[in-house]
Short mmCIF file of C-alpha atoms in Angstrom, two decimals:
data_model
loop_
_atom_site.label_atom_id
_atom_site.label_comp_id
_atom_site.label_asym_id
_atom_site.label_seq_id
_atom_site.Cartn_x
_atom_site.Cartn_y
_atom_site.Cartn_z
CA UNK U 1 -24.44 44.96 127.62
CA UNK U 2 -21.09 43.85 129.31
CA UNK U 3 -22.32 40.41 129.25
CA UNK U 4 -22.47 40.29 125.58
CA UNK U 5 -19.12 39.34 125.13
CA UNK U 6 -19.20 40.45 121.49
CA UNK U 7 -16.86 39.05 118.91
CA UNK U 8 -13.65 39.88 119.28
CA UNK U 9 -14.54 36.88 120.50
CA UNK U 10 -12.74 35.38 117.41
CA UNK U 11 -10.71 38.28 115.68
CA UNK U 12 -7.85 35.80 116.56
CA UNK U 13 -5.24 38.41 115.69
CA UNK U 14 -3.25 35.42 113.71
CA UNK U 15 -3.46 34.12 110.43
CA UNK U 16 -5.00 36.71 108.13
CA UNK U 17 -7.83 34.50 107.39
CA UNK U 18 -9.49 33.96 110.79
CA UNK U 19 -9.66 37.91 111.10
CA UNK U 20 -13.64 39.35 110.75
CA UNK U 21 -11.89 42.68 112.06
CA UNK U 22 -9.29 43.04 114.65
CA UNK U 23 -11.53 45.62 116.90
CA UNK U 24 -15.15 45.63 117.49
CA UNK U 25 -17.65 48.55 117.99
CA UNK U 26 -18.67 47.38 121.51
CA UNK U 27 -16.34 48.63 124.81
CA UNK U 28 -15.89 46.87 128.23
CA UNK U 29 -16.16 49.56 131.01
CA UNK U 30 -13.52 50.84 133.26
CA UNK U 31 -11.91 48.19 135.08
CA UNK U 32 -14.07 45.48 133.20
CA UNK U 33 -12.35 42.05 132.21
CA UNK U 34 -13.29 39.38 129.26
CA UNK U 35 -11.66 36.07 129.14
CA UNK U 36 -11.94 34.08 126.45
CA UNK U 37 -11.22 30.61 124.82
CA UNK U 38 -11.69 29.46 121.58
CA UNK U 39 -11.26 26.80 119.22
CA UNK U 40 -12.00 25.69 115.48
CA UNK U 41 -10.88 23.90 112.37
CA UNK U 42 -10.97 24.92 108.81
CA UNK U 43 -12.34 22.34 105.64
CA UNK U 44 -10.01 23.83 103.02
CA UNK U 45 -10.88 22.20 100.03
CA UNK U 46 -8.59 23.96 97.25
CA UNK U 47 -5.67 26.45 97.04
CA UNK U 48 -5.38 29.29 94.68
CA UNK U 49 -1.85 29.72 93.35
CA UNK U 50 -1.73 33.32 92.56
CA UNK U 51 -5.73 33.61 91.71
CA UNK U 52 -5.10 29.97 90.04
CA UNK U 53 -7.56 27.46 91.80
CA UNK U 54 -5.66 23.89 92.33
CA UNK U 55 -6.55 20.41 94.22
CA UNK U 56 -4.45 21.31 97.48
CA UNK U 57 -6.71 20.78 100.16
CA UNK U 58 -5.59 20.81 104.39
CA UNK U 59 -7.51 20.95 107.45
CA UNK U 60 -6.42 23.71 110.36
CA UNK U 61 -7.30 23.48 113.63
CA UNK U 62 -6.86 26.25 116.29
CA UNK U 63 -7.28 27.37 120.29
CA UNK U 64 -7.26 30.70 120.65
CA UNK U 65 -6.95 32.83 124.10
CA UNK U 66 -8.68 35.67 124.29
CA UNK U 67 -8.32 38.76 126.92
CA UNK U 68 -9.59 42.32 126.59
CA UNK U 69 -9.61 45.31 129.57
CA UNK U 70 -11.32 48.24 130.13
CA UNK U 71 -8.56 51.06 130.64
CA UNK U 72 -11.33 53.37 131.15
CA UNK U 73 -14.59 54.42 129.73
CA UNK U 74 -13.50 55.15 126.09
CA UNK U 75 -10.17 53.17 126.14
CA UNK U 76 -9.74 49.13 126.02
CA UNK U 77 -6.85 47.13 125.76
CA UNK U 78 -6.73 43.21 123.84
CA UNK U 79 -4.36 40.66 123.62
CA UNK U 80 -4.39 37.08 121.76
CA UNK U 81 -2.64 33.96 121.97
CA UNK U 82 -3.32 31.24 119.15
CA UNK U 83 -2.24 27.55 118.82
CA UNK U 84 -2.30 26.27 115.26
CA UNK U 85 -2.03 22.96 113.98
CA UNK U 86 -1.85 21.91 110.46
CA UNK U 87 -0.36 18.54 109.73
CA UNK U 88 2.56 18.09 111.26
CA UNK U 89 3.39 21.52 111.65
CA UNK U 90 1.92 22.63 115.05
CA UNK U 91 2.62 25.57 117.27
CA UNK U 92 2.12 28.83 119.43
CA UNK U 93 1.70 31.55 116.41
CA UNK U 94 1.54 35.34 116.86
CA UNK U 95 0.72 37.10 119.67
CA UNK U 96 -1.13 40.49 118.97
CA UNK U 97 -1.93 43.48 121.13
CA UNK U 98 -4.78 46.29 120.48
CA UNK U 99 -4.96 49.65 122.14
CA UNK U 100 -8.86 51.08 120.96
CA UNK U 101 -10.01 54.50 121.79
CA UNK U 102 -13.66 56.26 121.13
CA UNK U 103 -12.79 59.62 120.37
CA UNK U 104 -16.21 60.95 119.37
CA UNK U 105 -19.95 59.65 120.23
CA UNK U 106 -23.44 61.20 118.84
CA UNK U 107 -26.78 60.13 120.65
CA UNK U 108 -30.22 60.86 118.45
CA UNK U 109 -33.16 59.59 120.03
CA UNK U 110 -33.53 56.03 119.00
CA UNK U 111 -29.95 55.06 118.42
CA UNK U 112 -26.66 56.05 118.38
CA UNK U 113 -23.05 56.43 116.93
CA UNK U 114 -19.54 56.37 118.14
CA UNK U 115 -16.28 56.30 115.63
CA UNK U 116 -12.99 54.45 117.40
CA UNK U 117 -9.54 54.79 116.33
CA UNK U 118 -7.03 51.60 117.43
CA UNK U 119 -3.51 50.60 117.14
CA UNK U 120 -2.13 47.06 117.22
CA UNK U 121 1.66 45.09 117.19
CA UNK U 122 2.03 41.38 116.37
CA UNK U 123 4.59 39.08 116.03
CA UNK U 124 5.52 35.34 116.14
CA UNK U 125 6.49 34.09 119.54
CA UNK U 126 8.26 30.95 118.01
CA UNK U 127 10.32 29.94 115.27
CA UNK U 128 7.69 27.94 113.45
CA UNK U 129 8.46 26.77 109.91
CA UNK U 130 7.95 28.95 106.97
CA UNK U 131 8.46 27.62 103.72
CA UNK U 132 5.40 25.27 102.95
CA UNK U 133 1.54 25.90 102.71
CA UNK U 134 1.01 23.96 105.50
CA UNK U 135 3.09 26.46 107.83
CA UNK U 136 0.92 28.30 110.30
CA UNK U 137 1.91 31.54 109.23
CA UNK U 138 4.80 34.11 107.92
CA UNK U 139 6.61 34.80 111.02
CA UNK U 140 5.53 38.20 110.09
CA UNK U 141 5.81 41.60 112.47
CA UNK U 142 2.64 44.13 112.14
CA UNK U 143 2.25 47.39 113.04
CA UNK U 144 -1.87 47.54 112.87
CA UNK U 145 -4.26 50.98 112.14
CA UNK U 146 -7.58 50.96 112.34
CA UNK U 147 -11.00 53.74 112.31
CA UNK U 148 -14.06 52.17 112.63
CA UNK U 149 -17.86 53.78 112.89
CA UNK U 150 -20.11 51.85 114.84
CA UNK U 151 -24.03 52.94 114.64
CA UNK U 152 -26.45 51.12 117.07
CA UNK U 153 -30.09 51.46 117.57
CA UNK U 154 -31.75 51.34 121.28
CA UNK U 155 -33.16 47.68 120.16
CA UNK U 156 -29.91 46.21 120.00
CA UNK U 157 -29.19 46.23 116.17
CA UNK U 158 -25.66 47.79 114.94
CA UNK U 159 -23.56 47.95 111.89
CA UNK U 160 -19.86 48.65 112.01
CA UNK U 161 -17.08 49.59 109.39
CA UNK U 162 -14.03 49.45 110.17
CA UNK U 163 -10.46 49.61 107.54
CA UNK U 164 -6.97 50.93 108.44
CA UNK U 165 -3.45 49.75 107.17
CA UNK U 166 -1.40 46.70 108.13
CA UNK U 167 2.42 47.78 108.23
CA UNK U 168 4.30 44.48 107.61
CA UNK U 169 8.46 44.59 108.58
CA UNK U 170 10.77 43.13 106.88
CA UNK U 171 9.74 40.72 103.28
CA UNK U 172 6.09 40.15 104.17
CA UNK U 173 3.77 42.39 101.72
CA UNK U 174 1.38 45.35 104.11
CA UNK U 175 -2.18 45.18 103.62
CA UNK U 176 -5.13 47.04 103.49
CA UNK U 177 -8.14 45.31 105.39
CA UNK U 178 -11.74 46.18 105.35
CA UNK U 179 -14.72 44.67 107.50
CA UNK U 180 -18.42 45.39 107.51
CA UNK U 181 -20.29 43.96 110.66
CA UNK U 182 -23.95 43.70 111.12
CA UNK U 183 -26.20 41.92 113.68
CA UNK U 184 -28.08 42.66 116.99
CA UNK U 185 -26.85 42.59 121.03
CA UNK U 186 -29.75 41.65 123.25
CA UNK U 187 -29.13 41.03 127.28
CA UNK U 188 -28.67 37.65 126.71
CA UNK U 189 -28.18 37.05 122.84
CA UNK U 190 -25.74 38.46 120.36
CA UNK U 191 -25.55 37.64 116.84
CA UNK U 192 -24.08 39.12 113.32
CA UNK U 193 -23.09 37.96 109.95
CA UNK U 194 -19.84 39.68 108.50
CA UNK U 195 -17.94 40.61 105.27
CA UNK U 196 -14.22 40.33 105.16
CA UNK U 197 -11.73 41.76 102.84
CA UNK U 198 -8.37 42.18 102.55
CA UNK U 199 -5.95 43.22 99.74
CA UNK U 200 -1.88 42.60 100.00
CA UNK U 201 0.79 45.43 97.96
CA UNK U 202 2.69 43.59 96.06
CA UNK U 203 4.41 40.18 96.76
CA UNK U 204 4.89 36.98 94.82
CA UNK U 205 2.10 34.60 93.92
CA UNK U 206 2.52 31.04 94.60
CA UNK U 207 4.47 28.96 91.79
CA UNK U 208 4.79 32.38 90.30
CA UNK U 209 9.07 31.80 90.36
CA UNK U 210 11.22 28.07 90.74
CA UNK U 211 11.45 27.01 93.81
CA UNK U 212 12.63 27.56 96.47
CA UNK U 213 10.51 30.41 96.99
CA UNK U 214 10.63 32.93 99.84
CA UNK U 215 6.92 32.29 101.51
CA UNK U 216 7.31 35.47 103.55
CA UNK U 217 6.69 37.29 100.26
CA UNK U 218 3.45 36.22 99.61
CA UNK U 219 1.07 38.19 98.84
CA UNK U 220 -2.34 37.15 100.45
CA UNK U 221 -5.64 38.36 99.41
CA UNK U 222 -8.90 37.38 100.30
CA UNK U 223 -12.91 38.04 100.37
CA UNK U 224 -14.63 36.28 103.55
CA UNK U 225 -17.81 36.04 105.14
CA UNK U 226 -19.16 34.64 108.09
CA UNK U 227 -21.90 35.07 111.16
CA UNK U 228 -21.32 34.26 115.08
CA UNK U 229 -23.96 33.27 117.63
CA UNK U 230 -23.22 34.16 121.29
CA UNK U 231 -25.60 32.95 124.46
CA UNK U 232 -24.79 34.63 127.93
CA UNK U 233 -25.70 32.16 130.73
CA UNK U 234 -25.06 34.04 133.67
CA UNK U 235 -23.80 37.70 134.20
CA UNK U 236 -19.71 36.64 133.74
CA UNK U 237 -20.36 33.32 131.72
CA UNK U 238 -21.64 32.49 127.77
CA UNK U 239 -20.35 30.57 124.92
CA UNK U 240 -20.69 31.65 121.18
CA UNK U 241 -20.61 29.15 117.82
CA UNK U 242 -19.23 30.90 114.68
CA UNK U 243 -19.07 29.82 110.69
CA UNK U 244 -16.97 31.59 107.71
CA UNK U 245 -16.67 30.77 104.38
CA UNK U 246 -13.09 32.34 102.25
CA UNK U 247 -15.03 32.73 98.89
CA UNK U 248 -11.46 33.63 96.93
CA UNK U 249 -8.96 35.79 96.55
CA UNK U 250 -4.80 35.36 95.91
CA UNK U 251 -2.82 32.91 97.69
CA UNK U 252 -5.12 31.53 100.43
CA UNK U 253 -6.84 27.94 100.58
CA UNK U 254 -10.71 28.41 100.56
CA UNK U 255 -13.36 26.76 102.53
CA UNK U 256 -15.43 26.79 105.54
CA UNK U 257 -14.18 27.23 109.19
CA UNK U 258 -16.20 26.36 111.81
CA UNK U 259 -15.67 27.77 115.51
CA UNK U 260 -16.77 27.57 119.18
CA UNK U 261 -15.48 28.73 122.68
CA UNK U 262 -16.68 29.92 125.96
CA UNK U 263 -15.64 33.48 127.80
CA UNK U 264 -15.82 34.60 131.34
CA UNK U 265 -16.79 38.43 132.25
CA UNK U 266 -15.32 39.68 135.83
#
């Protein structure tokens, strides 16, 4: 199973809208390292101004690096690094940090589950722009909370929940997040297909007062889903493909995003 490198894979832990769930259900092994690099662009065809749908359209691109350790057994440590692009304005964004810990595991005689708690911090390692919707993000500082059940059978196929409560400093609005994972981890093959939510407290909409308006109080809200495909070539080496669609929500362009990257096992 460690050679599944499983998709955290792409939980880039930066913009809100590449998230499909900052942990996943599946842990390294003690003393166990993943590596990790990604990259991807998002189609976004329209913006929604509040839940108002206009004509504002942009195209994202990203590289992500990945890097996850197992502390011990029940215990994993993740960090991310993103580069995002979008138009002119181009940058390192927000590097994030995830502490994950099983605390209870069950084992029936065809499958299995295990229920995680984790706890995250991000925040912006430059002073990128924020003030336009082509910014690469709202500077913001996060103090993450997650619980997540994870079932799995003994043929591979799992489903994982996972929801918790993004603590936002300063202007930007908290969150709640809430991700539902399903799929199946083979030897060699790993795949899923994903449901996304999150819903912002408060904050302005877009428009919503004259300008200038403060884009760190933006509420963002959206509904996502999306699948991954990952192929393990050799015991430390695979590469994975993902797609994701943002279907709506409140303040967020909506489109397709379309992702690939390879990752490394030692």
């Amino acid at each position: 199973m460690r050679g599944i490198l499983l998709v955290i894979l792409i939980s880039l832990g930066c913009c809100d809208v590449f998230s499909q769930g900052k942990i996943d259900g599946f842990y390294r092994g003690i003393g166990n390292t993943t590596l990790t690099l990604g990259a991807g662009f998002e189609d976004n065809k329209d913006y929604l101004a509040g839940t108002d749908e206009t004509d504002i359209s942009r195209k994202l691109y990203y590289v992500n690096l990945f890097a996850a350790y197992g502390i011990t057994e029940n215990l994993d440590v993740n960090a991310s690094l993103p580069y995002i692009e979008v138009d002119a304005n181009k940058d390192i964004q927000d590097i994030a940090f995830f502490l994950k810990y099983r605390g209870y595991k069950t084992e029936f005689t065809t499958s299995k589950l295990e229920l995680s708690i984790a706890a995250g911090f991000s925040t912006h390692v430059s002073d990128y722009n924020v003030g336009g919707l082509n910014d690469i993000g709202q500077q913001a500082t996060i103090i993450e909370t997650r619980a997540m059940a994870h079932y799995q059978t003994n043929e591979g196929w799992f489903a994982t929940l996972q929801s918790g409560f993004s603590f936002k400093l300063e202007e930007v609005p908290n969150s709640l997040p809430i991700t539902f994972k399903a799929g199946q981890a083979l030897d060699k093959w790993y795949y899923d297909v994903y449901y996304d939510y999150q819903h912002s407290f408060g904050g302005i909409d877009y428009l919503e007062t004259p300008p200038p308006q403060n884009f760190r109080r933006f509420g963002v809200d959206y509904h996502k889903i999306g699948g991954t495909g990952y192929r393990s070539f050799t015991d430390t080496f695979g590469a994975y493909v993902s797609v994701s669609y943002v279907l709506g929500g409140r303040n967020i362009f909506q489109g397709p995003g379309y992702g690939i990257g390879v990752s490394a096992n030692f």
